[in-house]
PDB file of C-alpha atoms in Angstrom:
ATOM      1  CA  MET A   7     106.708  82.432  58.862  1.00  0.00           C
ATOM      2  CA  ASN A   8     103.140  82.487  59.407  1.00  0.00           C
ATOM      3  CA  LYS A   9     100.685  85.092  57.723  1.00  0.00           C
ATOM      4  CA  SER A  10      97.936  86.840  59.349  1.00  0.00           C
ATOM      5  CA  ASN A  11      94.330  86.237  58.842  1.00  0.00           C
ATOM      6  CA  LEU A  12      94.173  89.290  57.119  1.00  0.00           C
ATOM      7  CA  ASP A  13      97.242  88.539  54.859  1.00  0.00           C
ATOM      8  CA  VAL A  14      95.269  84.860  54.217  1.00  0.00           C
ATOM      9  CA  ALA A  15      92.116  86.941  53.430  1.00  0.00           C
ATOM     10  CA  TYR A  16      93.649  89.044  51.042  1.00  0.00           C
ATOM     11  CA  GLU A  17      94.971  86.400  49.109  1.00  0.00           C
ATOM     12  CA  ILE A  18      91.927  84.569  49.176  1.00  0.00           C
ATOM     13  CA  VAL A  19      89.678  87.568  47.929  1.00  0.00           C
ATOM     14  CA  LYS A  20      92.597  88.686  45.336  1.00  0.00           C
ATOM     15  CA  ASN A  21      91.879  85.518  43.266  1.00  0.00           C
ATOM     16  CA  VAL A  22      88.024  85.843  43.613  1.00  0.00           C
ATOM     17  CA  GLU A  23      85.771  88.874  42.143  1.00  0.00           C
ATOM     18  CA  SER A  24      84.287  89.102  45.797  1.00  0.00           C
ATOM     19  CA  ILE A  25      83.425  86.618  48.463  1.00  0.00           C
ATOM     20  CA  SER A  26      80.608  86.562  51.586  1.00  0.00           C
ATOM     21  CA  PHE A  27      82.120  86.876  54.675  1.00  0.00           C
ATOM     22  CA  ASN A  28      81.267  83.070  55.989  1.00  0.00           C
ATOM     23  CA  ASP A  29      83.095  81.632  52.783  1.00  0.00           C
ATOM     24  CA  LEU A  30      85.856  83.793  53.670  1.00  0.00           C
ATOM     25  CA  TRP A  31      86.299  83.265  57.169  1.00  0.00           C
ATOM     26  CA  ASN A  32      85.756  79.247  56.314  1.00  0.00           C
ATOM     27  CA  GLN A  33      88.301  79.646  54.016  1.00  0.00           C
ATOM     28  CA  VAL A  34      91.154  81.790  55.942  1.00  0.00           C
ATOM     29  CA  ALA A  35      90.427  78.925  59.188  1.00  0.00           C
ATOM     30  CA  GLU A  36      91.188  76.072  56.804  1.00  0.00           C
ATOM     31  CA  VAL A  37      94.293  77.729  55.675  1.00  0.00           C
ATOM     32  CA  GLN A  38      95.159  78.400  58.899  1.00  0.00           C
ATOM     33  CA  ASN A  39      94.244  74.856  60.383  1.00  0.00           C
ATOM     34  CA  TYR A  40      91.790  76.306  62.954  1.00  0.00           C
ATOM     35  CA  THR A  41      90.085  73.679  65.277  1.00  0.00           C
ATOM     36  CA  GLU A  42      86.024  74.862  65.428  1.00  0.00           C
ATOM     37  CA  GLU A  43      86.404  76.012  69.116  1.00  0.00           C
ATOM     38  CA  GLU A  44      89.437  78.400  67.492  1.00  0.00           C
ATOM     39  CA  LYS A  45      87.100  79.330  64.744  1.00  0.00           C
ATOM     40  CA  ALA A  46      84.349  80.321  67.355  1.00  0.00           C
ATOM     41  CA  THR A  47      86.796  82.304  69.159  1.00  0.00           C
ATOM     42  CA  LYS A  48      88.629  84.199  66.595  1.00  0.00           C
ATOM     43  CA  VAL A  49      85.557  84.935  63.966  1.00  0.00           C
ATOM     44  CA  GLY A  50      84.682  88.241  66.508  1.00  0.00           C
ATOM     45  CA  LYS A  51      88.271  89.771  66.003  1.00  0.00           C
ATOM     46  CA  PHE A  52      89.035  88.643  62.576  1.00  0.00           C
ATOM     47  CA  TYR A  53      85.241  90.261  61.591  1.00  0.00           C
ATOM     48  CA  THR A  54      86.321  93.556  63.699  1.00  0.00           C
ATOM     49  CA  ASN A  55      90.110  93.506  61.883  1.00  0.00           C
ATOM     50  CA  LEU A  56      88.667  93.325  58.447  1.00  0.00           C
ATOM     51  CA  ILE A  57      86.267  96.125  59.083  1.00  0.00           C
ATOM     52  CA  LEU A  58      89.069  98.401  59.663  1.00  0.00           C
ATOM     53  CA  ASP A  59      91.836  96.894  57.216  1.00  0.00           C
ATOM     54  CA  GLY A  60      91.195  99.587  54.083  1.00  0.00           C
ATOM     55  CA  ARG A  61      92.341  96.706  51.554  1.00  0.00           C
ATOM     56  CA  PHE A  62      88.940  95.418  52.035  1.00  0.00           C
ATOM     57  CA  VAL A  63      85.582  96.783  51.131  1.00  0.00           C
ATOM     58  CA  ASN A  64      81.809  96.097  52.183  1.00  0.00           C
ATOM     59  CA  LEU A  65      79.830  95.725  49.106  1.00  0.00           C
ATOM     60  CA  GLY A  66      76.824  95.335  50.779  1.00  0.00           C
ATOM     61  CA  ASP A  67      74.944  92.244  52.149  1.00  0.00           C
ATOM     62  CA  ASN A  68      78.255  91.397  53.802  1.00  0.00           C
ATOM     63  CA  VAL A  69      79.933  90.770  50.732  1.00  0.00           C
ATOM     64  CA  TRP A  70      83.902  91.553  50.871  1.00  0.00           C
ATOM     65  CA  ASP A  71      85.807  92.445  48.080  1.00  0.00           C
ATOM     66  CA  LEU A  72      89.452  94.258  47.674  1.00  0.00           C
ATOM     67  CA  ARG A  73      88.818  98.275  47.800  1.00  0.00           C
ATOM     68  CA  GLU A  74      91.758  98.711  44.789  1.00  0.00           C
ATOM     69  CA  ARG A  75      89.003  96.875  42.539  1.00  0.00           C
ATOM     70  CA  ASN A  76      86.048  98.960  43.578  1.00  0.00           C
ATOM     71  CA  THR A  77      85.530 102.624  42.777  1.00  0.00           C
ATOM     72  CA  PHE A  78      84.586 105.234  45.413  1.00  0.00           C
ATOM     73  CA  ASP A  79      80.980 105.788  44.173  1.00  0.00           C
ATOM     74  CA  LYS A  80      80.281 102.038  44.232  1.00  0.00           C
ATOM     75  CA  VAL A  81      81.251 101.701  47.797  1.00  0.00           C
ATOM     76  CA  HIS A  82      80.991 105.323  48.998  1.00  0.00           C
ATOM     77  CA  ILE A  83      77.644 105.523  51.415  1.00  0.00           C
ATOM     78  CA  ASP A  84      75.941 108.974  51.177  1.00  0.00           C
ATOM     79  CA  MET A  85      74.824 110.060  54.583  1.00  0.00           C
ATOM     80  CA  SER A  86      73.148 113.344  53.782  1.00  0.00           C
ATOM     81  CA  GLU A  87      69.875 111.705  53.897  1.00  0.00           C
ATOM     82  CA  CYS A  88      70.413 110.563  57.695  1.00  0.00           C
ATOM     83  CA  TYR A  89      70.812 114.251  58.650  1.00  0.00           C
ATOM     84  CA  SER A  90      68.540 116.987  58.512  1.00  0.00           C
ATOM     85  CA  GLU A  91      69.326 120.876  58.272  1.00  0.00           C
ATOM     86  CA  GLU A  92      66.730 122.200  60.111  1.00  0.00           C
ATOM     87  CA  GLU A  93      66.675 121.381  63.910  1.00  0.00           C
ATOM     88  CA  GLU A  94      63.439 120.330  65.020  1.00  0.00           C
ATOM     89  CA  ASP A  95      62.185 122.687  67.993  1.00  0.00           C
ATOM     90  CA  LEU A  96      60.792 119.999  70.753  1.00  0.00           C
ATOM     91  CA  ASP A  97      58.267 120.918  72.804  1.00  0.00           C
ATOM     92  CA  PRO A  98      58.735 119.902  76.248  1.00  0.00           C
ATOM     93  CA  GLU A  99      55.581 118.417  76.494  1.00  0.00           C
ATOM     94  CA  ASP A 100      55.868 116.282  73.334  1.00  0.00           C
ATOM     95  CA  ILE A 101      58.910 115.253  75.039  1.00  0.00           C
ATOM     96  CA  ALA A 102      57.095 114.238  78.247  1.00  0.00           C
ATOM     97  CA  GLU A 103      54.436 112.531  76.489  1.00  0.00           C
ATOM     98  CA  GLU A 104      56.703 110.359  74.217  1.00  0.00           C
ATOM     99  CA  LYS A 105      58.682 108.962  77.410  1.00  0.00           C
ATOM    100  CA  GLU A 106      55.633 108.098  79.093  1.00  0.00           C
ATOM    101  CA  GLU A 107      54.070 106.110  75.923  1.00  0.00           C
ATOM    102  CA  GLU A 108      57.588 104.627  76.012  1.00  0.00           C
ATOM    103  CA  GLY A 109      57.648 103.915  79.645  1.00  0.00           C
ATOM    104  CA  ILE A 110      60.577 106.216  80.578  1.00  0.00           C
ATOM    105  CA  VAL A 111      60.246 107.523  83.677  1.00  0.00           C
ATOM    106  CA  ASP A 112      61.566 110.819  84.473  1.00  0.00           C
ATOM    107  CA  ASP A 113      62.163 111.372  88.097  1.00  0.00           C
ATOM    108  CA  THR A 114      65.410 113.660  87.861  1.00  0.00           C
ATOM    109  CA  LEU A 115      63.156 116.304  90.039  1.00  0.00           C
ATOM    110  CA  GLU A 116      61.746 114.529  92.191  1.00  0.00           C
ATOM    111  CA  ASN A 117      64.427 112.645  93.694  1.00  0.00           C
ATOM    112  CA  ASP A 118      67.050 115.095  93.331  1.00  0.00           C
ATOM    113  CA  GLU A 119      68.373 115.865  97.202  1.00  0.00           C
ATOM    114  CA  SER A 120      71.352 117.604  95.869  1.00  0.00           C
ATOM    115  CA  LYS A 121      69.179 120.599  95.109  1.00  0.00           C
ATOM    116  CA  THR A 122      69.193 122.940  98.245  1.00  0.00           C
ATOM    117  CA  TYR A 123      66.382 125.490  98.755  1.00  0.00           C
ATOM    118  CA  GLN A 124      66.843 129.042 100.372  1.00  0.00           C
ATOM    119  CA  GLU A 125      63.762 130.070 103.314  1.00  0.00           C
ATOM    120  CA  ASP A 126      63.005 133.634 102.871  1.00  0.00           C
ATOM    121  CA  GLU A 127      64.144 135.078 105.925  1.00  0.00           C
ATOM    122  CA  GLU A 128      62.109 137.261 108.251  1.00  0.00           C
ATOM    123  CA  ILE A 129      63.296 140.017 109.466  1.00  0.00           C
TER     124      ILE A 129
END
């Protein structure tokens, strides 16, 4: 019975302390007897599956290890620094200036033909 790429990867990582993605993929491809063309076409799917598989953890710099050997605090990414408690009050003029500086054109009001305007009726 053929093993999946992830099962092969698990066996490889189990026998080392940690491993770079490139080294891991090269070893998986060798075990699976992939040609260079197969390696090139399968690497993306392997990387995606590796990320999604709960047995593996990225230690940073694309170095991988088994989750079972790593404590939560070692691999946890603190996202609190990415978010602010306060919402910024954005001034529409500041937004327009930023868009202009970045070359973004906002012509939604000028070209919106779906809006209809009622004329005052004379009595």
